[in-house]
Coordinates of C-alpha atoms in Angstrom, one line a residue:
X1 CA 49.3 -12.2 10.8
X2 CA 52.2 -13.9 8.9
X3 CA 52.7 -16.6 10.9
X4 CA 48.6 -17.4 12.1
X5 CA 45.5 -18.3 9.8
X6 CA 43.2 -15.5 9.0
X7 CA 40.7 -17.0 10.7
X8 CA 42.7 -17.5 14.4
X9 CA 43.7 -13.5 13.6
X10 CA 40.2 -12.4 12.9
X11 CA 39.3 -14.2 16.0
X12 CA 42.2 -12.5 17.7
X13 CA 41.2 -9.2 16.2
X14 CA 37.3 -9.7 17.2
X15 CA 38.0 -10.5 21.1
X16 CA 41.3 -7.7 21.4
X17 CA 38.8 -5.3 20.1
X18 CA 36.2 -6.3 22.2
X19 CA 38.6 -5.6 25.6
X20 CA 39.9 -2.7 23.8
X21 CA 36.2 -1.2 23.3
X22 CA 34.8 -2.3 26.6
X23 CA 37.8 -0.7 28.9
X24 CA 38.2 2.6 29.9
X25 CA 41.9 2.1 31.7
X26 CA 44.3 3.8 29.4
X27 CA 46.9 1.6 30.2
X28 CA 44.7 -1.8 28.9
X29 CA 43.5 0.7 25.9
X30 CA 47.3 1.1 24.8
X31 CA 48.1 -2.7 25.4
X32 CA 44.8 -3.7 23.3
X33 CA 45.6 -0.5 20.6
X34 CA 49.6 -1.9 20.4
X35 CA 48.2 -6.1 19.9
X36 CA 46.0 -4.9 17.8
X37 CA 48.2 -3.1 15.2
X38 CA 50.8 -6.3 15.3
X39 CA 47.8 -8.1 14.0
X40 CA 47.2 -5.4 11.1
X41 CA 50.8 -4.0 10.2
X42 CA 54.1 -4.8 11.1
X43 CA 54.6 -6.1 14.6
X44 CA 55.9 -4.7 17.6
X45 CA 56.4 -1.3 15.4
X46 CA 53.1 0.7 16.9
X47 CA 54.1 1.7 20.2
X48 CA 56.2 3.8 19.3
X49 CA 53.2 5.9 18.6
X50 CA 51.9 5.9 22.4
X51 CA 55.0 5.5 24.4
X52 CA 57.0 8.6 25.2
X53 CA 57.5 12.0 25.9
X54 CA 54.7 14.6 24.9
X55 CA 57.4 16.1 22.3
X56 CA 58.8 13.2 20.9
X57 CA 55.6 11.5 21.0
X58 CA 53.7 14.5 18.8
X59 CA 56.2 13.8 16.6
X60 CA 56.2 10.3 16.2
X61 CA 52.6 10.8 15.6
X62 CA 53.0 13.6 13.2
X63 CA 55.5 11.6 11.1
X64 CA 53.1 8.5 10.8
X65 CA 50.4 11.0 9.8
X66 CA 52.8 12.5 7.0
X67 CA 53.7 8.8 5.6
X68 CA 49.9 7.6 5.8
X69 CA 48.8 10.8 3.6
X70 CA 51.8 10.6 1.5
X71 CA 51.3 6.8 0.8
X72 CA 47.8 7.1 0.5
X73 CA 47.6 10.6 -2.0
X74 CA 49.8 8.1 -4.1
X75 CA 47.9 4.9 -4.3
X76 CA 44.8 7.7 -5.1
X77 CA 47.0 9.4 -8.3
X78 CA 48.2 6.1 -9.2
X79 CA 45.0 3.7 -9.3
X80 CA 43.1 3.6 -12.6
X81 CA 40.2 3.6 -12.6
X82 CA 36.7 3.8 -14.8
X83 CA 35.0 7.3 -16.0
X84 CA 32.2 6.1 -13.5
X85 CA 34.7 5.9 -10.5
X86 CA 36.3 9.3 -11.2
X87 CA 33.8 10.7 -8.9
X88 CA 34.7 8.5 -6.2
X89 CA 38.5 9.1 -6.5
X90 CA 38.0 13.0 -6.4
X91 CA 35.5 12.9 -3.5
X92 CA 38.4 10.0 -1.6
X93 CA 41.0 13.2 -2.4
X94 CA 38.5 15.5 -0.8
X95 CA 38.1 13.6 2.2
X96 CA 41.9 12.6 2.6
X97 CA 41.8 16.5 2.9
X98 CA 39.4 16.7 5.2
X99 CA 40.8 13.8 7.5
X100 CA 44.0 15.9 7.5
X101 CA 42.3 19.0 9.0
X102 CA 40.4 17.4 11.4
X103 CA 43.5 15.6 12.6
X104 CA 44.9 19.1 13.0
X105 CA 42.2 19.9 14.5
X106 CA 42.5 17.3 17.2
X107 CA 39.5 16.2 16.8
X108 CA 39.3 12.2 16.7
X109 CA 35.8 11.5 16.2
X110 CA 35.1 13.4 12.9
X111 CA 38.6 12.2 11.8
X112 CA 37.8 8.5 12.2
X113 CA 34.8 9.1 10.5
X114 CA 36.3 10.6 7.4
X115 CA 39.3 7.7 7.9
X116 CA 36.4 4.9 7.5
X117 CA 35.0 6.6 4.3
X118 CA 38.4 6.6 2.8
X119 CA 38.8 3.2 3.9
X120 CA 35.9 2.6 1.9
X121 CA 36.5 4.7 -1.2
X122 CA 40.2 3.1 -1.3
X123 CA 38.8 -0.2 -0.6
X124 CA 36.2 0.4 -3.9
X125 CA 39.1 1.7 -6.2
X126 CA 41.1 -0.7 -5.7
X127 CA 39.0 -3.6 -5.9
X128 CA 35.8 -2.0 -7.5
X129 CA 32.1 -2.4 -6.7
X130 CA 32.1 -6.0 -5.8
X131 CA 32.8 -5.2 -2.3
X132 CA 28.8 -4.3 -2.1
X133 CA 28.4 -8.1 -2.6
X134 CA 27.6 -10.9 -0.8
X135 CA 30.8 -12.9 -1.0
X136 CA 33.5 -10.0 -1.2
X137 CA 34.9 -11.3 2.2
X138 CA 35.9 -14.4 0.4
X139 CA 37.1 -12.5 -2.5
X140 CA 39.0 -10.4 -0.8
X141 CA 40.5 -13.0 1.4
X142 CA 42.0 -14.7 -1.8
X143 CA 43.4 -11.7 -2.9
X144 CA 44.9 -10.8 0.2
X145 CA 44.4 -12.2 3.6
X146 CA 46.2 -9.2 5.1
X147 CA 43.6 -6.9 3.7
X148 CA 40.9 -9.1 4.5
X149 CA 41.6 -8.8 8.1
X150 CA 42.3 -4.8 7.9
X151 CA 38.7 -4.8 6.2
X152 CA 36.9 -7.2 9.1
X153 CA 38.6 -4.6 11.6
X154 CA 36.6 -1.7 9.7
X155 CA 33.3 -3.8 10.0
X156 CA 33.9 -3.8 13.6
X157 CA 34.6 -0.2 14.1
X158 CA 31.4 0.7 12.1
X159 CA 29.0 -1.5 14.1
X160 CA 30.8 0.4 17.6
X161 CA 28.9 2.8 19.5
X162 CA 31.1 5.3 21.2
X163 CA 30.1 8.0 24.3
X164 CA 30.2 11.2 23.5
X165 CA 33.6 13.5 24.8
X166 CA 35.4 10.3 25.4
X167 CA 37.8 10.1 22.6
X168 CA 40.8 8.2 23.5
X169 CA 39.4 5.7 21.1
X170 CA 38.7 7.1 18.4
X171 CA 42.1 8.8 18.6
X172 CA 43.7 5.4 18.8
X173 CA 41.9 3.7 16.5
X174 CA 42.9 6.6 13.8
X175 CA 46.0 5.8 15.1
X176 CA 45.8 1.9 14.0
X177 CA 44.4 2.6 11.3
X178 CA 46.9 5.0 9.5
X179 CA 49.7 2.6 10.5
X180 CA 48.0 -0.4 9.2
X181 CA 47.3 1.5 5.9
X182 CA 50.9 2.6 6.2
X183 CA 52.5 -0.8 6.1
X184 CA 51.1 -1.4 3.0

C-alpha cells in the first residue's frame, strides 16, 4: 500500500477479494490470495507460501506459522494493558493456542475462526475499546493506514459466507492473514 491511497487499496482489496471469494479455480484463488497479501504486507513476498514442492512448501508454511505465533505471543506479553483487559489478553493467549492446534490439525475453518477473534482481541489491546465505535475506521486510519486496511480486510472476511468441505479458502486466507500480521 506504500505507494497508493488507502482508499484506491481498500478499493483494490474489496474487488480482489470479491474474485478471490467468488472463484473456485485454484490457480485464480492463488493469483487473488498472492495480490492480495502485497496489499497487506510486504509485496511480492507471499508466494512463496503456495508455490512449490509439497516438502518445501510444508515448510515454508510451517516457518510463517512459527514467526506469526512467535511475533504475536510477543506483542500479547509486551502490551500493557488495564486490570479490566487482563481478561481479554489471557483469553487472546488461549485462543493463539487454540489457533495453533487447529492449524496442526489441518483444519482451516475453525482456525480462521479462532485467527479473526485474535484479530479482534489484538486489535482491542492494542488500541482499546474504541474500536466498538462508530468512527474507529477513521481513528484507526490516522494511526495507521496499513492497519486500517488489514482491519477493512477482516470486515470482509466476517460478512463471507463459505460452503461447507470447501476449504481452500479459509486455508488461504489464514495464510494472508498470518503473513500480514507477520510483517508487522
Amino acid at each position: 500500500m506504500t505507494e497508493m491511497s488507502y482508499e484506491t487499496a481498500s478499493t483494490a482489496l474489496e474487488k480482489l477479494y470479491e474474485l478471490f471469494h467468488e472463484t473456485d479455480n485454484i490457480v485464480l484463488i492463488q493469483e487473488y490470495a498472492v495480490a492480495i497479501s502485497d496489499l497487506l504486507g510486504t509485496k511480492g513476498g507471499f508466494s512463496k507460501y503456495l508455490h512449490g514442492n509439497g516438502g518445501e512448501l510444508k515448510t515454508r508454511q510451517a516457518r510463517l506459522l512459527s514467526i506469526f505465533l512467535h511475533n504475536i505471543e510477543l506483542l500479547l506479553h509486551r502490551t500493557w494493558v488495564n486490570e479490566q483487559d487482563e481478561a481479554k489478553k489471557s483469553e487472546a493467549i488461549q485462543e493463539l493456542a487454540t489457533f495453533s492446534a487447529e492449524m496442526a490439525q489441518g483444519d482451516s475453518a475453525k482456525a480462521l475462526a479462532h485467527l479473526i477473534t485474535i484479530s479482534d482481541l489484538l486489535i482491542h489491546l492494542l488500541f482499546g475499546a474504541s474500536i466498538y465505535g462508530g468512527n474507529y475506521h477513521e481513528f484507526l486510519l490516522r494511526i495507521d493506514p496499513q492497519f486500517a486496511l488489514l482491519y477493512r480486510f477482516l470486515e470482509l472476511i466476517r460478512t463471507s459466507t463459505f460452503e461447507p468441505g470447501v476449504d481452500q479458502h479459509q486455508f488461504l486466507l489464514t495464510l494472508i492473514l498470518m503473513y500480514a500480521f507477520s510483517c508487522y
